XYZ file of C-alpha atoms in Angstrom:
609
model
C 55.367 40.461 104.017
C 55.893 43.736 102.165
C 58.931 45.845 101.050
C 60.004 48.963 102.889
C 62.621 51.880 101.378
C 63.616 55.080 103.204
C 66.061 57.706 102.271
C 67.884 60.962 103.881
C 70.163 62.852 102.023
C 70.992 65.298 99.316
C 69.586 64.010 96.402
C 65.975 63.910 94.862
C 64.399 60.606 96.999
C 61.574 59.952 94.386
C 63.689 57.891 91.768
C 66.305 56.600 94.910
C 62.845 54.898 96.622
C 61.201 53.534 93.172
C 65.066 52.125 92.510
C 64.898 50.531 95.800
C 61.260 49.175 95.671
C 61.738 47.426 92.434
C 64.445 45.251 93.969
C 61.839 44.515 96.691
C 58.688 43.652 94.987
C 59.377 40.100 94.897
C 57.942 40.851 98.790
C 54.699 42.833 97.413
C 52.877 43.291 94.578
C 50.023 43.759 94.830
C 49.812 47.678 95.281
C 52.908 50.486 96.178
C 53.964 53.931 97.327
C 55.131 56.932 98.211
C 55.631 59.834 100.960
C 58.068 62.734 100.521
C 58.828 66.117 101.906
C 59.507 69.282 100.273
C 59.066 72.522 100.877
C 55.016 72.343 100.022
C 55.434 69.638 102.620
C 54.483 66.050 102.709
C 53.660 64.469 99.520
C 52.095 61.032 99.083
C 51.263 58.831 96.595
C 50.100 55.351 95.859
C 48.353 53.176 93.567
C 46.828 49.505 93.526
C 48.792 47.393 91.217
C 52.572 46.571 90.415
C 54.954 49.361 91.211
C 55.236 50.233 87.395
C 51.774 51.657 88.042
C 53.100 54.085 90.425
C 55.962 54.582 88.106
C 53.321 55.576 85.200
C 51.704 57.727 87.471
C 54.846 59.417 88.965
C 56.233 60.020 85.462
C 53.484 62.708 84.672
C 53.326 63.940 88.626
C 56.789 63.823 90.004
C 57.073 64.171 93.544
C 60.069 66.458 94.966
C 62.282 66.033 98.140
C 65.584 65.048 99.698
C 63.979 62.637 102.063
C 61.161 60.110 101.633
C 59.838 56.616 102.610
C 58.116 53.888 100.435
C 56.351 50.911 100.173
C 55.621 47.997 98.182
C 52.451 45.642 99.361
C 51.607 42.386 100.177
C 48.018 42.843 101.458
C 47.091 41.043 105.200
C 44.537 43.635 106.684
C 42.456 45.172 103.732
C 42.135 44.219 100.267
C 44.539 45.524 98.014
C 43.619 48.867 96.544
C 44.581 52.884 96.129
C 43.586 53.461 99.945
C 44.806 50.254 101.593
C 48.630 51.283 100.258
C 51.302 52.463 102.116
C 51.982 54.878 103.290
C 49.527 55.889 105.347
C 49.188 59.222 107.307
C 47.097 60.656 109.881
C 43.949 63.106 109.339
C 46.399 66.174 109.740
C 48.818 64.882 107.427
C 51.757 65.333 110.375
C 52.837 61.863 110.206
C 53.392 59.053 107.265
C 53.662 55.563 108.320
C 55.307 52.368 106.029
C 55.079 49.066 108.046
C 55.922 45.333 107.361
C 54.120 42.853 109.895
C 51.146 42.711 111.657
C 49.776 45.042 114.774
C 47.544 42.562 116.431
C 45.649 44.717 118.868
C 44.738 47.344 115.931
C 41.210 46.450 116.485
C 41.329 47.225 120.349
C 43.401 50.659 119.293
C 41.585 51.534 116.425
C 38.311 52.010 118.203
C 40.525 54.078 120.993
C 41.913 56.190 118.959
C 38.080 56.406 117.383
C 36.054 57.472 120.037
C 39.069 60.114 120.526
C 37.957 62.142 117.231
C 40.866 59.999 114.602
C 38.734 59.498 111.341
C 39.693 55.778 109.325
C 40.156 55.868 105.876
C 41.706 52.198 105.238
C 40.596 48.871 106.362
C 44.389 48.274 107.361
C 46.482 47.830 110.818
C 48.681 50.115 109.469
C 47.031 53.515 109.624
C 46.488 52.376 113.327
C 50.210 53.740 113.569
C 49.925 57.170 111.911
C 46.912 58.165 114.095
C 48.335 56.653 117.226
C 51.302 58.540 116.787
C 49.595 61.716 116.154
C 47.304 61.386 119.699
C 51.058 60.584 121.227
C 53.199 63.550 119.895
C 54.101 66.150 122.826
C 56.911 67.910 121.167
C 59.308 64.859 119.983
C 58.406 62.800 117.245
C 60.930 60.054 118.690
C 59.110 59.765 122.326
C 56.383 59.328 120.387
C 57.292 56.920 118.498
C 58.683 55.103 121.555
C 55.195 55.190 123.586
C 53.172 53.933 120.030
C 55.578 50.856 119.928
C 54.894 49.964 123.597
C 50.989 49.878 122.845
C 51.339 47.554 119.936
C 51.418 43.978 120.202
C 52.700 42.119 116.997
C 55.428 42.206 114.779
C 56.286 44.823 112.893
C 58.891 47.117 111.067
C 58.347 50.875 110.659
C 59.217 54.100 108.697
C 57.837 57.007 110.131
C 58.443 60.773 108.313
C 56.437 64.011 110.540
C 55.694 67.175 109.307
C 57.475 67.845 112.821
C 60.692 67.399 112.133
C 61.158 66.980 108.245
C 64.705 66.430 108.282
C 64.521 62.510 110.068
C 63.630 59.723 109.402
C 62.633 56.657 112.060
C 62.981 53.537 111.776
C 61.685 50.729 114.129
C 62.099 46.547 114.173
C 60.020 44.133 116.101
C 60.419 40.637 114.391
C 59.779 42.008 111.147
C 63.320 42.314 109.368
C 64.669 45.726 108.585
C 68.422 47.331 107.558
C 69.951 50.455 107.318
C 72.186 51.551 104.843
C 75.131 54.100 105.630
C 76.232 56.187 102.334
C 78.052 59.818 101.790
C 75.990 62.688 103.462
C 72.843 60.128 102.712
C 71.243 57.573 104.429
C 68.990 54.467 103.949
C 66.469 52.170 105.463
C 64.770 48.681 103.523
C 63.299 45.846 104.431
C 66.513 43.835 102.650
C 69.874 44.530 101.220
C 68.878 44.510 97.531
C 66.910 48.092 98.153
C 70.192 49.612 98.784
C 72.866 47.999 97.155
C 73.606 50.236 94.123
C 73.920 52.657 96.749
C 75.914 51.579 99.827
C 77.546 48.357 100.940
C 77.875 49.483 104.841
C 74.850 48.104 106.673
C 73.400 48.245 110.154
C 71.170 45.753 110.918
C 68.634 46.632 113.655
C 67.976 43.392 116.052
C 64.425 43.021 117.794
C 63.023 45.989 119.944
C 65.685 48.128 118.396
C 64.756 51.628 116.392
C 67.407 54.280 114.886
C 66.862 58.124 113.979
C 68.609 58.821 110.170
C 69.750 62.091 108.849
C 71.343 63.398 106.159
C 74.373 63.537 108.534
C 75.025 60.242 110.434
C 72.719 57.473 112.135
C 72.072 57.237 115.946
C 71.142 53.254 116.771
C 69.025 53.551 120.183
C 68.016 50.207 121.682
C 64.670 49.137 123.458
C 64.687 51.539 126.044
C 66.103 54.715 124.450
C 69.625 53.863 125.219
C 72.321 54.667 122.298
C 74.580 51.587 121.044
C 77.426 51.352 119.084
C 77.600 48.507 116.804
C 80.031 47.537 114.056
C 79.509 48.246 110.647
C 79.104 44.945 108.087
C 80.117 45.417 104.671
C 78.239 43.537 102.033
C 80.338 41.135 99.544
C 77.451 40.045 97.561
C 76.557 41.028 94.051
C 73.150 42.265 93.235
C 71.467 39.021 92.050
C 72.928 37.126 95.412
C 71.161 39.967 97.443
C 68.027 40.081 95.974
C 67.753 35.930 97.049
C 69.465 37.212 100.666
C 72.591 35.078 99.656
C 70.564 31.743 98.827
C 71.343 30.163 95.307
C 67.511 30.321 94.036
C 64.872 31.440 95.432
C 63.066 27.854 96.167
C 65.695 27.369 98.732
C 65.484 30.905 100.661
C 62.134 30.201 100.700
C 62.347 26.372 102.234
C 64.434 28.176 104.740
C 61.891 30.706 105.325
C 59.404 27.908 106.687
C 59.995 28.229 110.609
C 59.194 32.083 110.122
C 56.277 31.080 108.130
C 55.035 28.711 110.779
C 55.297 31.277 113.093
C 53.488 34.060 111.320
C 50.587 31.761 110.532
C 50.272 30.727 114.007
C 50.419 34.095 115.001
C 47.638 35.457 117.215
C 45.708 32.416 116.424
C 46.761 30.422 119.912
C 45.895 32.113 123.148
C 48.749 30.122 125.165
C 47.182 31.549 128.575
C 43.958 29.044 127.731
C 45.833 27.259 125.412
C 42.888 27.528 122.588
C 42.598 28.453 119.163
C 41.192 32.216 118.122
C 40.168 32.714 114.811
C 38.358 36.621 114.794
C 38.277 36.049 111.499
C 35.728 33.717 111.266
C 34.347 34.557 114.885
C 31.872 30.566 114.460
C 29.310 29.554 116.443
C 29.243 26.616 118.217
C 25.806 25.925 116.232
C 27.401 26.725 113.224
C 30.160 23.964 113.415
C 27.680 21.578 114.392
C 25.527 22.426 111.493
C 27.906 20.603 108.979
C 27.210 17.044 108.183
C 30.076 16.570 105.505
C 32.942 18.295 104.354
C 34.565 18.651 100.841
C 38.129 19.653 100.510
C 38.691 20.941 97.042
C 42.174 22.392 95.623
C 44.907 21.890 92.754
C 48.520 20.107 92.739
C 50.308 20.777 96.021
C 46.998 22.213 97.548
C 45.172 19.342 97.174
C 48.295 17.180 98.708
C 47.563 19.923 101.841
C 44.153 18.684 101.506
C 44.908 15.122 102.058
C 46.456 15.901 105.012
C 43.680 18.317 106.284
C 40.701 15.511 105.857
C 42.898 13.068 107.885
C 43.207 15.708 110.558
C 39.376 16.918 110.160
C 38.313 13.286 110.350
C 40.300 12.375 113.252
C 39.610 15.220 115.554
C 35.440 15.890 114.537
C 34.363 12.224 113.245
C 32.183 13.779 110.623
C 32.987 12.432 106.719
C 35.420 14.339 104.683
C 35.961 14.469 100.813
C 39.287 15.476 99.287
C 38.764 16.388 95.590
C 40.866 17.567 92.390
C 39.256 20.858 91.728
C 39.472 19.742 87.958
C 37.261 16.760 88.728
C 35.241 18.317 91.604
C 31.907 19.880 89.409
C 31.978 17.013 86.884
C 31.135 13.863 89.261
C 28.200 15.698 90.757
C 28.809 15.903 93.745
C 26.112 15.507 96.969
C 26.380 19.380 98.173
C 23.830 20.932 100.597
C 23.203 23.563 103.048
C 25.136 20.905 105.611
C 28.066 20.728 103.254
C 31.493 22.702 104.092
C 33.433 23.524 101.549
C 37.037 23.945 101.814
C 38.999 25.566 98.883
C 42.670 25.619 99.252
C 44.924 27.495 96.973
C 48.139 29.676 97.226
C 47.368 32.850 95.068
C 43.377 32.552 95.259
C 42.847 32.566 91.662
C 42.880 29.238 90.773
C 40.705 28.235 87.731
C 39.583 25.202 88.639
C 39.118 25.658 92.372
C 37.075 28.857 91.707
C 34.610 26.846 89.110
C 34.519 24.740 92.391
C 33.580 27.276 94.962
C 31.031 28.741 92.127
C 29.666 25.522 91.901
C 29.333 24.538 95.853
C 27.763 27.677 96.157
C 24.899 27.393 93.919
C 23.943 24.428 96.269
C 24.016 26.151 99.154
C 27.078 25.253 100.831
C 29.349 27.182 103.209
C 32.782 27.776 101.527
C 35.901 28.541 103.849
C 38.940 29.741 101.698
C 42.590 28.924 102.812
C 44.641 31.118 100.874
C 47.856 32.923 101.186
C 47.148 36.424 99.248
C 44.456 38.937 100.597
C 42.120 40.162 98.482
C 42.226 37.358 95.595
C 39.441 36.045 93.940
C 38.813 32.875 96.230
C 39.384 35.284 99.276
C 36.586 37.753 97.768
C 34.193 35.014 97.084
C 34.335 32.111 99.931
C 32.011 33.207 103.047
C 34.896 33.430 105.422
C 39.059 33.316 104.492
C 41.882 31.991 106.557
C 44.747 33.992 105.352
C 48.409 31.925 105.567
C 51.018 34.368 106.341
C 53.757 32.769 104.109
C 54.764 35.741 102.471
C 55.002 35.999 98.428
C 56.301 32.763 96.847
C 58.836 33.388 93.881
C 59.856 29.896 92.925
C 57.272 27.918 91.066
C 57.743 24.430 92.936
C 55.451 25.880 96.331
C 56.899 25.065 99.358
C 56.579 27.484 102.384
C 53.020 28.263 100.861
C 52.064 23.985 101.748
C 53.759 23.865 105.278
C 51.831 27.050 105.787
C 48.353 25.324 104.514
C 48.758 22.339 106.780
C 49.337 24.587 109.844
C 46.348 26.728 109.034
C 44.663 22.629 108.826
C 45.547 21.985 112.009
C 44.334 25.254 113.693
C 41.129 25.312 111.828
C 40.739 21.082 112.843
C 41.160 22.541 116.727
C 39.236 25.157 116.412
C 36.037 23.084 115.200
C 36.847 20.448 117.633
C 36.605 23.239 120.432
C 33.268 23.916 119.354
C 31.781 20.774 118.889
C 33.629 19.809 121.876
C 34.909 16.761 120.989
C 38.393 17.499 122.377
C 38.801 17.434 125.920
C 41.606 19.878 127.174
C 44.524 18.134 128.117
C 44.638 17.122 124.439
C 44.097 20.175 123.183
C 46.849 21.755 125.244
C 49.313 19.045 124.127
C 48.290 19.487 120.519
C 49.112 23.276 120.861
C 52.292 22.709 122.646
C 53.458 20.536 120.081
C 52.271 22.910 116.999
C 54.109 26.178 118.932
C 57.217 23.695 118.897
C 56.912 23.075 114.592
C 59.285 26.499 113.815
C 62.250 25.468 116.042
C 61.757 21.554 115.180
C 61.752 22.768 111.348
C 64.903 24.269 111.970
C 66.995 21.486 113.308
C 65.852 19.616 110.003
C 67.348 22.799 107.786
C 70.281 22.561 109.626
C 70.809 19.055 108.207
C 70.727 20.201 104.729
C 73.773 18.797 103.693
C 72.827 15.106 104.699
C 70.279 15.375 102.059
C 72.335 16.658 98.984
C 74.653 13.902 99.580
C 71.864 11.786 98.937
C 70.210 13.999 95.920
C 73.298 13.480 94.098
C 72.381 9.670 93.805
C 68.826 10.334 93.070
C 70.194 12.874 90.281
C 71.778 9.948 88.386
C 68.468 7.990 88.184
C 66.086 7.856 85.344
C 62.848 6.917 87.698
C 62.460 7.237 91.715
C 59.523 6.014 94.327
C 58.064 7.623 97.415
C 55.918 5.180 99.592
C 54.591 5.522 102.923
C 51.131 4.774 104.628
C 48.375 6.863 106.335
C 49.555 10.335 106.825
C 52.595 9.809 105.433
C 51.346 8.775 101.871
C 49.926 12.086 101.631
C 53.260 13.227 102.135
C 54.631 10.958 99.501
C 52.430 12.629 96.924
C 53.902 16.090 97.771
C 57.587 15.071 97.896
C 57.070 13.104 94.522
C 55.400 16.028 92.907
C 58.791 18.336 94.143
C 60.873 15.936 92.833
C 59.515 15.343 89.217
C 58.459 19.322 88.729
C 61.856 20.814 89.065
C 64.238 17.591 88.463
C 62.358 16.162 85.365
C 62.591 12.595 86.850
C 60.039 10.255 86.312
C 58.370 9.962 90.031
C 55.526 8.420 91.648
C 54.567 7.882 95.146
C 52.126 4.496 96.532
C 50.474 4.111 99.200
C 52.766 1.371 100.663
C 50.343 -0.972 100.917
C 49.379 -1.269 97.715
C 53.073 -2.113 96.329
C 51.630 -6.205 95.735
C 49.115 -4.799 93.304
C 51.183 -3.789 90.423
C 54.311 -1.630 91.790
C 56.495 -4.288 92.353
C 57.152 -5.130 88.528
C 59.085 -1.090 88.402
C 61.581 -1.624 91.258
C 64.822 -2.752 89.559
C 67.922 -3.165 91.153
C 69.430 -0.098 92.814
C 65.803 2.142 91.962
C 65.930 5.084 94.649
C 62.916 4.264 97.005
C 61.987 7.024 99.663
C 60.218 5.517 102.667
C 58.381 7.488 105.340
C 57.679 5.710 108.619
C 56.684 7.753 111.006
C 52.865 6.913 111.993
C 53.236 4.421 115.001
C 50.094 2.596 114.388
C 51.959 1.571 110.864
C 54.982 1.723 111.338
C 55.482 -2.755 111.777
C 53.571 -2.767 108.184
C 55.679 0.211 106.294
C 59.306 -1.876 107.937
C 57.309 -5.102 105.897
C 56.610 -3.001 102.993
C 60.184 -1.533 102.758
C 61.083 -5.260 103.227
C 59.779 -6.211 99.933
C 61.016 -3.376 97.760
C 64.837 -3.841 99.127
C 64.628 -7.646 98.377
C 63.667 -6.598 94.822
C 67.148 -4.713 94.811
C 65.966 -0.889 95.890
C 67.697 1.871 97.497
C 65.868 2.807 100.034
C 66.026 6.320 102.109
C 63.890 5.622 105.152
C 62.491 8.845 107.096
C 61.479 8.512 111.063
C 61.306 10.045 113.978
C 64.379 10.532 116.243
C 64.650 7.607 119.034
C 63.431 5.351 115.929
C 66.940 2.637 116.199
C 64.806 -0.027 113.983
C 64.217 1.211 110.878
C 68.380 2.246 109.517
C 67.980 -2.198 109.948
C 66.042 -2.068 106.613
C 67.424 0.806 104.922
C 70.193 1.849 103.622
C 70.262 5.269 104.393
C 68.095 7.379 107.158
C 66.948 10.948 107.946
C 65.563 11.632 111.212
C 63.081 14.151 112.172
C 62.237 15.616 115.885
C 59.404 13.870 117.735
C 56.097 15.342 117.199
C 52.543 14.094 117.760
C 51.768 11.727 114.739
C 48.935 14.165 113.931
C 51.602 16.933 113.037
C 54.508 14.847 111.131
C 53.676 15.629 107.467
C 54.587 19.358 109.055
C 58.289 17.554 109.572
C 58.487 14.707 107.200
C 57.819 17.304 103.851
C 61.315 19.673 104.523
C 63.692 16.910 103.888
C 61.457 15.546 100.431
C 61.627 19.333 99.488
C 65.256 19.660 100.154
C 65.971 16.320 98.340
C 64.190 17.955 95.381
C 65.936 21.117 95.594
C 69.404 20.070 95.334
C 68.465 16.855 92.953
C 67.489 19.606 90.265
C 70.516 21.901 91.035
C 72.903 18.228 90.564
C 70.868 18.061 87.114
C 71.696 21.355 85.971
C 67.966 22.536 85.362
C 66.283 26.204 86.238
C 65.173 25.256 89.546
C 62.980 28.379 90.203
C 61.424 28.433 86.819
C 60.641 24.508 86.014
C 59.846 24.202 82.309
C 56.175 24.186 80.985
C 54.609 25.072 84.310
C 53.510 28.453 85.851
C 52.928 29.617 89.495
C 49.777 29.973 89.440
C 47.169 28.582 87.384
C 44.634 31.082 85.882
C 42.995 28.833 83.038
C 40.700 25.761 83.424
């Protein structure tokens, strides 16, 4: 997910695309730049680093030019650095290329465009584009355009400047969001409203397959096959602040309703649905490779290690080899039995983790493979494990991580397939049903989201309470864990979560008459024992919020309230059961009053042992 800007018009674009990138680098930071044209023609520039490095640097070595296109980065292909940034250009310099997505048969074009003379200067997708369009151009940089777009597979948005005709600039969406901004004798493109705001408040937005050609002068909206549309023009009410969340109070909830797209991205060219199998080219295993590995350790902080929990079940279920889940904290100090045989597994959202890079240090000194599931290219976990699985959640800006977990387990339940296809130890028909039912998460997630409101109503009981309870067995334990942890990081309430089964050993003695209790129940092999567990707590005076499965009718008869989610394979619930725990911590805090994107005393990502 990265942050595009694009202007046309009269005044000097340098300062109008830097503006415009700032309000976007919630989406990237990790590297940003620049391409303009004047009348030495195209200029670009770009640096590694947070866009006040390119500010610094564009202070001394200002770049001229009424029209321009820029970028802000949130590394997938290529680690971040000066020649990874956007925008990228061919060998000629003719064309300059911003993108936000992911071309998924760069590979296949790169080496095309290769063995055709084109000379690669990044490890990106991107600069795929800017060559591409440069062996397509016949005269019209817009048929060009057009005949790139139908060779690439993905999902992308694009600004494209040429050399050709300096006076345009294209712009191009395939389920990667992008807007247009309509002003006086200038025009704009972004990634999101907040780029252009100060500027305009009349907005096109381009639907999939759709691209548009801005000048100074007007903007001509042409739809998949070159055909011109008219479309009505929608004026923006928001203020700044609303805008730069897209219209969401905080941040934490934009992003809980960014989960189906993050589901989606991660699963992305990772399921061939023709064979219905799992692809990783990433890791590109052997079948003696996976078959190598007597033992796995799962090792990862907070609401990693909760994804964790989840992944051993999976792992253990599907391959029948043993599986560890450790606190990274605790990992190097029990001495743990690591060998050649041993996978590691590190999990954690930004990749520089203290604690689970001490871990992967440590594994590695014994010889063990390390596999890194991380969501930011390029980190220090990425750089150091053997192989990466990237999660395409996009940047996180709210310190309670939620999109960055659903997007963990999925990346758990791909890998889990993936190593039972090579061991085979799944037979096929299972296999296809698993895949069926993960390709169904996004839309399933959705129907939950649009529940919402069942959930505050509920939140604003749990906000009056001094101390609340998760409980639930098997997977949904794990689950437990992860919804307490929301709860008590933003809301400040004392929480815990059991395993229900343990509730005779000690947990009884805290349930006092009306104490919120959360109850998941949706593994069928314990679902009779959670109904007798919930049992106990409500004749000890509880509240209880039960969570099941639609088509459940039994369990509302020992709850007092229920929230049902969509039918899934019990191997994929916590993928389900987590939105409404997240939501019920979202709009508990917001009840309470508190900061709900910046809890107090914790940061997003945890740098120091």
């Amino acid at each position: 997910m990265c942050g595009i800007v694009g202007y046309v018009g009269h005044q000097e674009a340098q300062p109008i695309l830097l503006n415009g990138l700032s309000k976007l680098e919630y989406r990237g930071y990790d590297s940003a730049g620049l391409a303009t044209f004047s009348e030495d023609g195209l200029i670009v520039r770009k640096t590694k680093g947070r866009l006040s490095v390119l500010a610094d640097s564009l202070s001394v070595h200002n770049m001229k030019g009424s029209i321009g296109i820029g970028h802000t980065r949130w590394a997938t292909h290529g680690k971040p650095s000066d020649v990874n940034s956007h925008p990228h250009t061919d060998n000629a310099m003719k064309f300059s290329v911003v993108h936000n997505g992911i071309i998924e048969n760069y590979l296949e074009l790169k080496e095309e465009l290769q063995a055709k003379g084109h000379v690669f200067v990044s490890e990106t997708d991107t600069e795929v584009v800017s060559h591409l369009l440069a062996e397509l151009y016949e005269g019209s940089v817009l048929e060009a355009v057009k005949a790139a777009v139908a060779q690439m597979r993905g999902a992308f948005a694009l600004g494209v400047l040429s050399d050709f005709e300096p006076d345009q600039l294209i712009a191009v969406r395939y389920q990667s969001p992008l807007i247009l901004g309509l002003g006086d004798g200038e025009n704009f493109i972004a990634s999101d409203i907040p780029a252009i705001l100060e500027h305009t408040r009349d907005i096109y937005i381009l639907n999939d397959g759709e691209m548009a050609v801005l000048t100074r002068n007007g903007i001509q909206l042409l739809g998949s096959e070159g055909e011109k549309i008219d479309r009505e023009i929608y004026r923006v009410e928001w203020d700044l602040v609303q805008a730069e969340k897209a219209g969401y109070e905080h941040f934490m909830l934009k992003e809980i309703f960014e989960q189906p797209k993050a589901y989606t991205d991660t699963m992305r060219g990772r399921i061939d649905e023709e064979t219905m199998r799992v692809i990783f080219n990433e890791l590109e295993w052997t079948a003696e490779l996976a078959n190598s590995f007597d033992r796995i350790h799962i090792v990862a902080c907070g609401t990693a290690y909760h994804a964790g929990m989840v992944g051993k079940t999976v792992l253990e279920q599907l391959l029948r080899i043993p599986v560890e889940t450790d606190i990274a904290s605790e990992y190097r100090y029990r001495k743990p039995i690591i060998t050649p045989q041993t996978l590691l597994i590190v999990v954690s959202q930004s990749g520089e983790t203290a604690d689970t890079l001490a871990a992967l240090r440590e594994a590695k000194k014994h010889g063990a493979r390390v596999l890194a599931i991380t969501n930011v290219v390029g980190s220090s976990v990425s750089r150091e494990a053997d192989n990466v699985i990237i999660t395409w959640a996009g940047p996180e800006i709210a310190v309670a991580s939620t999109k960055a977990y659903t997007s963990q387990l999925v990346a758990f339940y791909l890998f889990s397939l993936y190593m039972a296809q090579l061991k085979e130890v799944i037979v096929q028909e299972e296999l296809t049903t698993t895949l069926k039912a993960l390709i169904e998460l996004p839309a399933q997630v959705q129907h939950i989201l649009h529940q919402h409101e069942r959930i505050k109503r509920f939140a604003d009981r749990v906000s009056e309470q001094p101390s609340v309870f998760f409980m639930g067995r098997g997977l949904d334990y794990a689950v437990a864990l992860e919804g307490s942890l929301k709860l008590k990081e933003i809301s400040y309430i004392h929480s815990e979560a059991y395993a229900a089964g343990e509730l005779k050993h000690g947990t009884l003695a805290l349930i006092e008459e009306g104490r919120p209790v959360i109850a998941l129940a949706t593994q069928p092999a314990l679902f009779e024992k959670t109904v007798s567990n919930i049992k106990e707590v409500k004749a000890r005076g509880a509240y209880v919020l039960g969570v099941t499965w639609e088509g459940d009718e039994e369990l509302i008869k020992s709850v007092d309230k229920v929230f049902k989610v969509p039918q899934t394979i019990p191997l994929l619930t916590s993928a389900l059961t987590v939105i409404p725990l997240q939501l019920l911590a979202y709009y508990t805090s917001v009840a309470r009053g508190n900061d709900v994107d910046k809890p107090r005393n914790l940061a997003k990502s945890v740098t120091v042992e």
